[in-house]
Amino acid sequence: MKKVYDNATEALDGLLHDGMFIAAGGFGLCGIPELLLAAIKEAGTKDLTFASNNAGIDEFGIGILLQTRQVKKMISSYVGENAEFMRQYLSGELELEFNPQGTLAERMRAGGCGIPGFYTKTGVGTQIAEGKEHKDFDGETYILERGIVADLSIVKAWKADDTGNLVFRKTARNFNPPAAMCGKVCVAEVEEIVPRGELDPDGIHLPGIYVHRLIQGDHEKRIEQRTVRKRETA
Amino acid sequence: MPWDRNQMAARAAEELEDGMYVNLGIGIPTLVANYVGDKDITLQSENGMLGMGPFPFEGEEDPDLINAGKQTITELNRTAYFDSATSFGMIRGGKIAAAILGAMEVAENGDLANWMIPGKLIKGMGGAMDLVAGVGRVIVVMDHANKRGESKVLRECTLPLTGTGVVDRIITNLGVLDVVEGGLKIVELAPEVTEQELRDLTDATLVD
């Protein structure tokens, strides 16, 4: 089966429809599927629900789809860096479901692993727990959280082979593996597709079984907060 | 003299012991890393890293290497990377010995509020709810009072909670308090801060 496509638009062909649910990898602007997001903007698909830890910034990441009003709802843990997001949320144009970060990651992982729900201590006694089933195990209270199954997953990796085996780089791995796992279809964008046999089978971070379509492309990889230290002079 | 930000961070660093895996929150807690000295501490960053190093030298920033505050950082020769589900697996699973976090309010029963001011600030809880629910020990570092001079050390939190009964120790500019049966216990006072000064700025019940 051919998984490699020429570009993001072709890789998404036939997969997009209004009102769909998309899981996206990335943390802040690190390891986000920037080429696929740009192609979704281009496609004009509307009323999207995104499960994504963050919503990008105004002009990068999921932020570009907020500007074009393509997003109906976000499921996120932190949205602090996005003025347009705030504006749409406060005016009621955008729905927002806050999930604790670990709960969101586990919801994706579980959904991809055939686990429809799990109990967690996270959020017990807070507004996150309101309306959720509570259950005691060994004297401690837990709440029931649901696994996520998305219509489509979009992720970004460092390297791949043509079978979709993925290798990530440093902290750009973040939400990408769990996001990839929870989609009915997963499209990955990578910096380099290498010939079969070049990736160490022991070093594959996400096996190709989770990846259905694949593109190679140039990534801007924007830095959100550039922090440096001074060189000590000897 | 009450402690300043760096002195609070230095005091918080005294809480850390050799061999600990620790998660530091944003703000003053980040400064704690500057004061661990020779102790063998492994810092966790919840976006998927154990063994967090200092900020990079100028020109060596790597967009693929950031901390949970989205700042560019570096790796160490002990560093390990993993995905977000694994990261919160170790947090929720109690493998992280301690978290040092900032706060908007702490209550005498250990309730913590540090993620939301209704109608004012919507940013999200990030990983804070998972951290306080899962790590071994939660140490809060914050100013004793807010900018209007009102106590942040309360009988009951007024803001939406991050966790209930989760805080073990509070380090403020005025001193150190422990959450114990019946209220808070003064463990230590900052230099030249009197017990009365601390009591005057504390809304919570203080017990001996």
GROMACS .gro file of C-alpha atoms in nm:
model
  442
    1MET     CA    1   0.000   0.000   0.000
    2LYS     CA    2   0.134   0.336  -0.102
    3LYS     CA    3   0.145   0.578   0.191
    4VAL     CA    4   0.368   0.853   0.056
    5TYR     CA    5   0.198   1.154  -0.107
    6ASP     CA    6   0.350   1.450  -0.289
    7ASN     CA    7   0.212   1.725  -0.069
    8ALA     CA    8  -0.026   1.804   0.219
    9THR     CA    9  -0.324   1.883  -0.005
   10GLU     CA   10  -0.299   1.547  -0.183
   11ALA     CA   11  -0.244   1.362   0.143
   12LEU     CA   12  -0.570   1.507   0.281
   13ASP     CA   13  -0.770   1.443  -0.037
   14GLY     CA   14  -1.101   1.277   0.045
   15LEU     CA   15  -1.043   1.291   0.422
   16LEU     CA   16  -1.186   1.634   0.506
   17HIS     CA   17  -1.550   1.719   0.571
   18ASP     CA   18  -1.729   1.999   0.756
   19GLY     CA   19  -1.801   1.929   1.122
   20MET     CA   20  -1.526   1.668   1.158
   21PHE     CA   21  -1.318   1.589   1.467
   22ILE     CA   22  -0.940   1.619   1.428
   23ALA     CA   23  -0.668   1.524   1.678
   24ALA     CA   24  -0.346   1.721   1.630
   25GLY     CA   25   0.001   1.662   1.775
   26GLY     CA   26   0.230   1.931   1.908
   27PHE     CA   27   0.300   2.127   2.225
   28GLY     CA   28   0.288   2.504   2.183
   29LEU     CA   29   0.447   2.551   1.841
   30CYS     CA   30   0.685   2.257   1.893
   31GLY     CA   31   0.621   1.953   1.677
   32ILE     CA   32   0.299   2.083   1.522
   33PRO     CA   33   0.179   1.956   1.181
   34GLU     CA   34   0.220   2.298   1.024
   35LEU     CA   35   0.196   2.184   0.658
   36LEU     CA   36  -0.126   1.988   0.714
   37LEU     CA   37  -0.281   2.277   0.909
   38ALA     CA   38  -0.200   2.511   0.619
   39ALA     CA   39  -0.363   2.266   0.376
   40ILE     CA   40  -0.678   2.246   0.593
   41LYS     CA   41  -0.693   2.625   0.589
   42GLU     CA   42  -0.660   2.616   0.210
   43ALA     CA   43  -0.933   2.351   0.185
   44GLY     CA   44  -1.170   2.574   0.385
   45THR     CA   45  -1.319   2.285   0.586
   46LYS     CA   46  -1.552   2.434   0.850
   47ASP     CA   47  -1.701   2.363   1.194
   48LEU     CA   48  -1.396   2.167   1.302
   49THR     CA   49  -1.346   2.026   1.649
   50PHE     CA   50  -0.980   1.997   1.746
   51ALA     CA   51  -0.830   1.791   2.025
   52SER     CA   52  -0.494   1.961   2.063
   53ASN     CA   53  -0.301   2.060   2.374
   54ASN     CA   54  -0.279   2.423   2.257
   55ALA     CA   55  -0.435   2.642   1.990
   56GLY     CA   56  -0.116   2.787   1.845
   57ILE     CA   57  -0.060   3.162   1.830
   58ASP     CA   58  -0.257   3.411   1.624
   59GLU     CA   59  -0.065   3.358   1.300
   60PHE     CA   60   0.080   3.008   1.339
   61GLY     CA   61  -0.043   2.662   1.424
   62ILE     CA   62  -0.417   2.611   1.479
   63GLY     CA   63  -0.434   2.991   1.517
   64ILE     CA   64  -0.447   3.023   1.137
   65LEU     CA   65  -0.773   2.825   1.133
   66LEU     CA   66  -0.918   3.043   1.409
   67GLN     CA   67  -0.859   3.352   1.196
   68THR     CA   68  -1.061   3.198   0.913
   69ARG     CA   69  -1.337   3.084   1.157
   70GLN     CA   70  -1.294   2.719   1.059
   71VAL     CA   71  -1.287   2.596   1.420
   72LYS     CA   72  -1.606   2.533   1.615
   73LYS     CA   73  -1.460   2.375   1.927
   74MET     CA   74  -1.124   2.321   2.095
   75ILE     CA   75  -1.038   2.046   2.345
   76SER     CA   76  -0.717   2.176   2.503
   77SER     CA   77  -0.528   2.212   2.830
   78TYR     CA   78  -0.377   2.557   2.775
   79VAL     CA   79  -0.469   2.838   2.538
   80GLY     CA   80  -0.283   3.132   2.693
   81GLU     CA   81  -0.091   3.264   2.394
   82ASN     CA   82  -0.372   3.342   2.154
   83ALA     CA   83  -0.558   3.676   2.148
   84GLU     CA   84  -0.795   3.575   1.865
   85PHE     CA   85  -0.882   3.258   2.056
   86MET     CA   86  -0.974   3.465   2.365
   87ARG     CA   87  -1.182   3.703   2.157
   88GLN     CA   88  -1.382   3.424   1.988
   89TYR     CA   89  -1.426   3.236   2.314
   90LEU     CA   90  -1.543   3.537   2.515
   91SER     CA   91  -1.787   3.636   2.238
   92GLY     CA   92  -1.932   3.283   2.234
   93GLU     CA   93  -1.823   3.203   1.878
   94LEU     CA   94  -1.588   2.926   1.988
   95GLU     CA   95  -1.656   2.635   2.222
   96LEU     CA   96  -1.381   2.535   2.460
   97GLU     CA   97  -1.344   2.219   2.664
   98PHE     CA   98  -1.053   2.235   2.904
   99ASN     CA   99  -0.888   1.901   2.974
  100PRO     CA  100  -0.599   1.858   3.216
  101GLN     CA  101  -0.293   1.794   3.001
  102GLY     CA  102  -0.234   1.439   3.120
  103THR     CA  103  -0.602   1.356   3.090
  104LEU     CA  104  -0.601   1.480   2.729
  105ALA     CA  105  -0.292   1.274   2.644
  106GLU     CA  106  -0.438   0.964   2.807
  107ARG     CA  107  -0.777   1.016   2.640
  108MET     CA  108  -0.598   1.005   2.305
  109ARG     CA  109  -0.379   0.709   2.397
  110ALA     CA  110  -0.674   0.516   2.540
  111GLY     CA  111  -0.900   0.590   2.244
  112GLY     CA  112  -0.634   0.456   2.010
  113CYS     CA  113  -0.587   0.146   2.224
  114GLY     CA  114  -0.953   0.039   2.231
  115ILE     CA  115  -1.010   0.168   2.583
  116PRO     CA  116  -1.335   0.372   2.590
  117GLY     CA  117  -1.284   0.511   2.939
  118PHE     CA  118  -1.046   0.518   3.234
  119TYR     CA  119  -1.044   0.640   3.593
  120THR     CA  120  -0.805   0.912   3.705
  121LYS     CA  121  -0.740   1.112   4.023
  122THR     CA  122  -0.667   1.421   3.815
  123GLY     CA  123  -0.932   1.688   3.864
  124VAL     CA  124  -1.120   1.524   4.152
  125GLY     CA  125  -1.285   1.801   4.356
  126THR     CA  126  -1.247   2.059   4.079
  127GLN     CA  127  -1.487   2.184   3.814
  128ILE     CA  128  -1.334   1.929   3.574
  129ALA     CA  129  -1.503   1.653   3.777
  130GLU     CA  130  -1.853   1.803   3.757
  131GLY     CA  131  -2.100   1.564   3.595
  132LYS     CA  132  -1.849   1.281   3.569
  133GLU     CA  133  -1.882   0.938   3.730
  134HIS     CA  134  -1.689   0.912   4.058
  135LYS     CA  135  -1.563   0.580   4.186
  136ASP     CA  136  -1.350   0.481   4.485
  137PHE     CA  137  -1.059   0.238   4.447
  138ASP     CA  138  -0.855   0.137   4.751
  139GLY     CA  139  -0.988   0.430   4.951
  140GLU     CA  140  -0.919   0.699   4.691
  141THR     CA  141  -1.169   0.875   4.465
  142TYR     CA  142  -1.127   0.877   4.088
  143ILE     CA  143  -1.330   1.018   3.800
  144LEU     CA  144  -1.420   0.852   3.472
  145GLU     CA  145  -1.270   1.008   3.159
  146ARG     CA  146  -1.350   0.895   2.805
  147GLY     CA  147  -1.110   0.777   2.539
  148ILE     CA  148  -1.099   0.993   2.226
  149VAL     CA  149  -1.145   0.854   1.876
  150ALA     CA  150  -1.097   1.123   1.612
  151ASP     CA  151  -1.207   1.121   1.248
  152LEU     CA  152  -0.856   1.227   1.151
  153SER     CA  153  -0.518   1.262   1.319
  154ILE     CA  154  -0.254   1.503   1.192
  155VAL     CA  155   0.097   1.472   1.333
  156LYS     CA  156   0.452   1.586   1.269
  157ALA     CA  157   0.763   1.368   1.301
  158TRP     CA  158   1.132   1.404   1.219
  159LYS     CA  159   1.196   1.100   1.001
  160ALA     CA  160   0.992   0.823   0.846
  161ASP     CA  161   1.034   0.535   0.609
  162ASP     CA  162   0.779   0.478   0.335
  163THR     CA  163   0.588   0.229   0.553
  164GLY     CA  164   0.508   0.509   0.799
  165ASN     CA  165   0.742   0.409   1.081
  166LEU     CA  166   0.812   0.737   1.262
  167VAL     CA  167   1.100   0.881   1.459
  168PHE     CA  168   1.055   1.206   1.649
  169ARG     CA  169   1.319   1.452   1.763
  170LYS     CA  170   1.368   1.570   2.125
  171THR     CA  171   1.061   1.737   2.283
  172ALA     CA  172   0.887   1.764   1.944
  173ARG     CA  173   0.751   1.414   2.015
  174ASN     CA  174   0.505   1.535   2.286
  175PHE     CA  175   0.141   1.476   2.183
  176ASN     CA  176   0.221   1.335   1.840
  177PRO     CA  177   0.222   0.960   1.923
  178PRO     CA  178  -0.103   0.962   2.127
  179ALA     CA  179  -0.270   1.194   1.871
  180ALA     CA  180  -0.164   0.961   1.588
  181MET     CA  181  -0.299   0.657   1.771
  182CYS     CA  182  -0.650   0.795   1.829
  183GLY     CA  183  -0.741   0.878   1.469
  184LYS     CA  184  -0.946   0.656   1.238
  185VAL     CA  185  -0.704   0.785   0.975
  186CYS     CA  186  -0.365   0.941   1.049
  187VAL     CA  187  -0.168   1.167   0.818
  188ALA     CA  188   0.191   1.244   0.916
  189GLU     CA  189   0.425   1.512   0.787
  190VAL     CA  190   0.798   1.459   0.831
  191GLU     CA  191   1.122   1.641   0.758
  192GLU     CA  192   1.272   1.344   0.578
  193ILE     CA  193   1.151   1.016   0.433
  194VAL     CA  194   1.445   0.774   0.433
  195PRO     CA  195   1.482   0.443   0.242
  196ARG     CA  196   1.360   0.128   0.413
  197GLY     CA  197   1.620  -0.022   0.641
  198GLU     CA  198   1.776   0.308   0.733
  199LEU     CA  199   1.575   0.354   1.054
  200ASP     CA  200   1.687   0.134   1.344
  201PRO     CA  201   1.390  -0.100   1.413
  202ASP     CA  202   1.470  -0.070   1.785
  203GLY     CA  203   1.453   0.307   1.760
  204ILE     CA  204   1.108   0.348   1.601
  205HIS     CA  205   0.896   0.574   1.825
  206LEU     CA  206   0.566   0.509   1.648
  207PRO     CA  207   0.516   0.198   1.431
  208GLY     CA  208   0.379   0.257   1.082
  209ILE     CA  209   0.058   0.067   1.160
  210TYR     CA  210  -0.073   0.396   1.304
  211VAL     CA  211   0.020   0.605   0.999
  212HIS     CA  212  -0.189   0.585   0.682
  213ARG     CA  213  -0.059   0.872   0.474
  214LEU     CA  214   0.272   1.052   0.475
  215ILE     CA  215   0.439   1.358   0.327
  216GLN     CA  216   0.785   1.508   0.339
  217GLY     CA  217   0.818   1.885   0.347
  218ASP     CA  218   1.005   2.192   0.465
  219HIS     CA  219   0.913   2.309   0.813
  220GLU     CA  220   0.943   2.658   0.951
  221LYS     CA  221   0.958   2.526   1.311
  222ARG     CA  222   0.892   2.860   1.477
  223ILE     CA  223   1.023   2.922   1.830
  224GLU     CA  224   0.761   3.058   2.071
  225GLN     CA  225   0.991   3.179   2.350
  226ARG     CA  226   1.356   3.222   2.265
  227THR     CA  227   1.547   3.204   2.593
  228VAL     CA  228   1.927   3.202   2.606
  229ARG     CA  229   2.209   3.237   2.858
  230LYS     CA  230   2.528   3.437   2.831
  231ARG     CA  231   2.855   3.262   2.757
  232GLU     CA  232   3.084   3.281   3.056
  233THR     CA  233   3.406   3.455   2.960
  234ALA     CA  234   3.709   3.265   3.081
  235MET     CA  235   1.351   4.132   5.559
  236PRO     CA  236   1.107   3.913   5.368
  237TRP     CA  237   1.264   3.685   5.110
  238ASP     CA  238   1.282   3.807   4.750
  239ARG     CA  239   1.207   3.583   4.451
  240ASN     CA  240   1.555   3.435   4.440
  241GLN     CA  241   1.569   3.377   4.815
  242MET     CA  242   1.233   3.201   4.801
  243ALA     CA  243   1.367   2.983   4.521
  244ALA     CA  244   1.683   2.910   4.720
  245ARG     CA  245   1.471   2.813   5.022
  246ALA     CA  246   1.258   2.586   4.803
  247ALA     CA  247   1.573   2.419   4.670
  248GLU     CA  248   1.652   2.310   5.027
  249GLU     CA  249   1.345   2.084   5.003
  250LEU     CA  250   1.511   1.875   4.735
  251GLU     CA  251   1.718   1.569   4.816
  252ASP     CA  252   1.977   1.373   4.624
  253GLY     CA  253   1.829   1.139   4.367
  254MET     CA  254   1.492   1.312   4.339
  255TYR     CA  255   1.295   1.346   4.016
  256VAL     CA  256   1.129   1.687   4.035
  257ASN     CA  257   0.891   1.899   3.830
  258LEU     CA  258   0.926   2.278   3.853
  259GLY     CA  259   0.639   2.507   3.758
  260ILE     CA  260   0.655   2.839   3.575
  261GLY     CA  261   0.770   3.161   3.747
  262ILE     CA  262   0.962   3.153   4.077
  263PRO     CA  263   0.970   2.769   4.076
  264THR     CA  264   1.179   2.780   3.756
  265LEU     CA  265   1.448   2.971   3.952
  266VAL     CA  266   1.481   2.677   4.195
  267ALA     CA  267   1.702   2.502   3.937
  268ASN     CA  268   1.968   2.770   3.999
  269TYR     CA  269   2.002   2.668   4.365
  270VAL     CA  270   2.022   2.287   4.369
  271GLY     CA  271   2.403   2.302   4.395
  272ASP     CA  272   2.576   1.962   4.399
  273LYS     CA  273   2.258   1.767   4.463
  274ASP     CA  274   2.179   1.499   4.206
  275ILE     CA  275   1.836   1.623   4.094
  276THR     CA  276   1.666   1.522   3.769
  277LEU     CA  277   1.421   1.781   3.641
  278GLN     CA  278   1.113   1.666   3.454
  279SER     CA  279   0.948   1.881   3.192
  280GLU     CA  280   0.595   1.753   3.135
  281ASN     CA  281   0.606   1.806   2.759
  282GLY     CA  282   0.823   1.495   2.747
  283MET     CA  283   1.169   1.516   2.902
  284LEU     CA  284   1.367   1.401   3.203
  285GLY     CA  285   1.702   1.565   3.262
  286MET     CA  286   1.630   1.923   3.164
  287GLY     CA  287   1.938   2.141   3.113
  288PRO     CA  288   1.984   2.520   3.128
  289PHE     CA  289   1.892   2.773   2.859
  290PRO     CA  290   2.105   2.741   2.542
  291PHE     CA  291   2.380   2.980   2.445
  292GLU     CA  292   2.271   3.237   2.189
  293GLY     CA  293   2.267   3.084   1.842
  294GLU     CA  294   2.224   2.730   1.977
  295GLU     CA  295   1.845   2.744   2.030
  296ASP     CA  296   1.666   2.437   1.895
  297PRO     CA  297   1.294   2.468   1.809
  298ASP     CA  298   1.256   2.095   1.886
  299LEU     CA  299   1.384   2.141   2.242
  300ILE     CA  300   1.162   2.340   2.476
  301ASN     CA  301   1.033   2.317   2.832
  302ALA     CA  302   0.672   2.321   2.950
  303GLY     CA  303   0.685   2.703   2.952
  304LYS     CA  304   0.771   2.682   2.579
  305GLN     CA  305   1.116   2.829   2.643
  306THR     CA  306   1.419   2.699   2.455
  307ILE     CA  307   1.637   2.477   2.677
  308THR     CA  308   1.918   2.222   2.645
  309GLU     CA  309   1.965   1.852   2.715
  310LEU     CA  310   2.213   1.685   2.950
  311ASN     CA  311   2.406   1.360   2.914
  312ARG     CA  312   2.137   1.193   3.125
  313THR     CA  313   1.838   1.323   2.926
  314ALA     CA  314   1.551   1.099   2.815
  315TYR     CA  315   1.264   1.201   2.585
  316PHE     CA  316   0.915   1.050   2.572
  317ASP     CA  317   0.563   1.132   2.459
  318SER     CA  318   0.299   1.324   2.658
  319ALA     CA  319   0.101   1.013   2.759
  320THR     CA  320   0.416   0.854   2.903
  321SER     CA  321   0.508   1.183   3.069
  322PHE     CA  322   0.179   1.205   3.255
  323GLY     CA  323   0.192   0.834   3.323
  324MET     CA  324   0.498   0.896   3.541
  325ILE     CA  325   0.333   1.203   3.698
  326ARG     CA  326  -0.002   1.038   3.771
  327GLY     CA  327   0.172   0.715   3.868
  328GLY     CA  328   0.354   0.883   4.157
  329LYS     CA  329   0.704   0.842   4.012
  330ILE     CA  330   0.788   1.213   4.045
  331ALA     CA  331   0.902   1.283   4.401
  332ALA     CA  332   0.800   1.648   4.418
  333ALA     CA  333   0.649   1.938   4.228
  334ILE     CA  334   0.728   2.299   4.314
  335LEU     CA  335   0.449   2.522   4.184
  336GLY     CA  336   0.326   2.878   4.197
  337ALA     CA  337  -0.024   2.958   4.326
  338MET     CA  338  -0.293   3.223   4.332
  339GLU     CA  339  -0.444   3.087   4.656
  340VAL     CA  340  -0.376   2.807   4.904
  341ALA     CA  341  -0.619   2.700   5.177
  342GLU     CA  342  -0.546   2.559   5.520
  343ASN     CA  343  -0.669   2.213   5.415
  344GLY     CA  344  -0.419   2.200   5.128
  345ASP     CA  345  -0.660   2.309   4.854
  346LEU     CA  346  -0.480   2.483   4.571
  347ALA     CA  347  -0.606   2.736   4.315
  348ASN     CA  348  -0.360   2.833   4.045
  349TRP     CA  349  -0.524   2.806   3.706
  350MET     CA  350  -0.818   3.038   3.658
  351ILE     CA  351  -0.971   3.371   3.755
  352PRO     CA  352  -1.334   3.356   3.638
  353GLY     CA  353  -1.427   3.622   3.386
  354LYS     CA  354  -1.076   3.755   3.378
  355LEU     CA  355  -0.816   3.509   3.273
  356ILE     CA  356  -0.874   3.198   3.068
  357LYS     CA  357  -0.554   3.017   2.997
  358GLY     CA  358  -0.612   2.664   3.115
  359MET     CA  359  -0.469   2.431   3.374
  360GLY     CA  360  -0.202   2.278   3.151
  361GLY     CA  361  -0.049   1.996   3.352
  362ALA     CA  362  -0.109   2.146   3.697
  363MET     CA  363  -0.410   1.932   3.790
  364ASP     CA  364  -0.228   1.612   3.693
  365LEU     CA  365   0.083   1.716   3.882
  366VAL     CA  366  -0.088   1.798   4.210
  367ALA     CA  367  -0.294   1.479   4.192
  368GLY     CA  368   0.000   1.255   4.119
  369VAL     CA  369   0.337   1.365   4.256
  370GLY     CA  370   0.470   1.263   4.595
  371ARG     CA  371   0.498   1.606   4.750
  372VAL     CA  372   0.352   1.941   4.641
  373ILE     CA  373   0.542   2.252   4.750
  374VAL     CA  374   0.390   2.590   4.671
  375VAL     CA  375   0.611   2.895   4.630
  376MET     CA  376   0.429   3.228   4.617
  377ASP     CA  377   0.399   3.573   4.774
  378HIS     CA  378   0.211   3.566   5.104
  379ALA     CA  379  -0.026   3.842   4.993
  380ASN     CA  380  -0.149   3.970   4.657
  381LYS     CA  381  -0.077   4.313   4.512
  382ARG     CA  382  -0.371   4.460   4.704
  383GLY     CA  383  -0.219   4.332   5.029
  384GLU     CA  384  -0.480   4.056   5.074
  385SER     CA  385  -0.370   3.719   5.206
  386LYS     CA  386  -0.326   3.435   4.957
  387VAL     CA  387  -0.303   3.189   5.248
  388LEU     CA  388  -0.671   3.135   5.316
  389ARG     CA  389  -0.923   2.945   5.525
  390GLU     CA  390  -1.091   2.847   5.197
  391CYS     CA  391  -0.998   2.915   4.837
  392THR     CA  392  -1.228   3.153   4.649
  393LEU     CA  393  -1.100   3.071   4.298
  394PRO     CA  394  -1.168   2.750   4.101
  395LEU     CA  395  -0.954   2.471   4.244
  396THR     CA  396  -0.662   2.292   4.083
  397GLY     CA  397  -0.675   2.016   4.344
  398THR     CA  398  -0.821   1.944   4.687
  399GLY     CA  399  -0.601   1.872   4.988
  400VAL     CA  400  -0.293   1.845   4.771
  401VAL     CA  401  -0.045   2.099   4.912
  402ASP     CA  402   0.213   1.977   5.164
  403ARG     CA  403   0.426   2.286   5.221
  404ILE     CA  404   0.397   2.658   5.142
  405ILE     CA  405   0.703   2.879   5.099
  406THR     CA  406   0.620   3.250   5.087
  407ASN     CA  407   0.821   3.569   5.112
  408LEU     CA  408   0.746   3.567   5.487
  409GLY     CA  409   0.829   3.209   5.577
  410VAL     CA  410   0.751   2.840   5.551
  411LEU     CA  411   0.421   2.676   5.651
  412ASP     CA  412   0.312   2.313   5.656
  413VAL     CA  413  -0.039   2.183   5.598
  414VAL     CA  414  -0.120   1.982   5.911
  415GLU     CA  415  -0.428   1.854   6.094
  416GLY     CA  416  -0.653   2.151   6.171
  417GLY     CA  417  -0.469   2.417   5.973
  418LEU     CA  418  -0.124   2.547   5.892
  419LYS     CA  419   0.184   2.526   6.108
  420ILE     CA  420   0.464   2.783   6.092
  421VAL     CA  421   0.788   2.598   6.020
  422GLU     CA  422   1.018   2.890   5.966
  423LEU     CA  423   1.017   3.269   5.940
  424ALA     CA  424   1.215   3.470   5.685
  425PRO     CA  425   1.495   3.674   5.846
  426GLU     CA  426   1.365   3.968   6.054
  427VAL     CA  427   1.002   3.874   5.984
  428THR     CA  428   0.813   3.840   6.311
  429GLU     CA  429   0.552   3.575   6.379
  430GLN     CA  430   0.299   3.855   6.427
  431GLU     CA  431   0.374   4.000   6.085
  432LEU     CA  432   0.314   3.659   5.926
  433ARG     CA  433  -0.004   3.606   6.131
  434ASP     CA  434  -0.138   3.948   6.027
  435LEU     CA  435  -0.109   3.853   5.660
  436THR     CA  436  -0.248   3.502   5.707
  437ASP     CA  437  -0.621   3.439   5.675
  438ALA     CA  438  -0.585   3.064   5.737
  439THR     CA  439  -0.604   2.900   6.079
  440LEU     CA  440  -0.257   2.867   6.231
  441VAL     CA  441  -0.199   2.579   6.470
  442ASP     CA  442   0.096   2.497   6.695
   0.00000   0.00000   0.00000
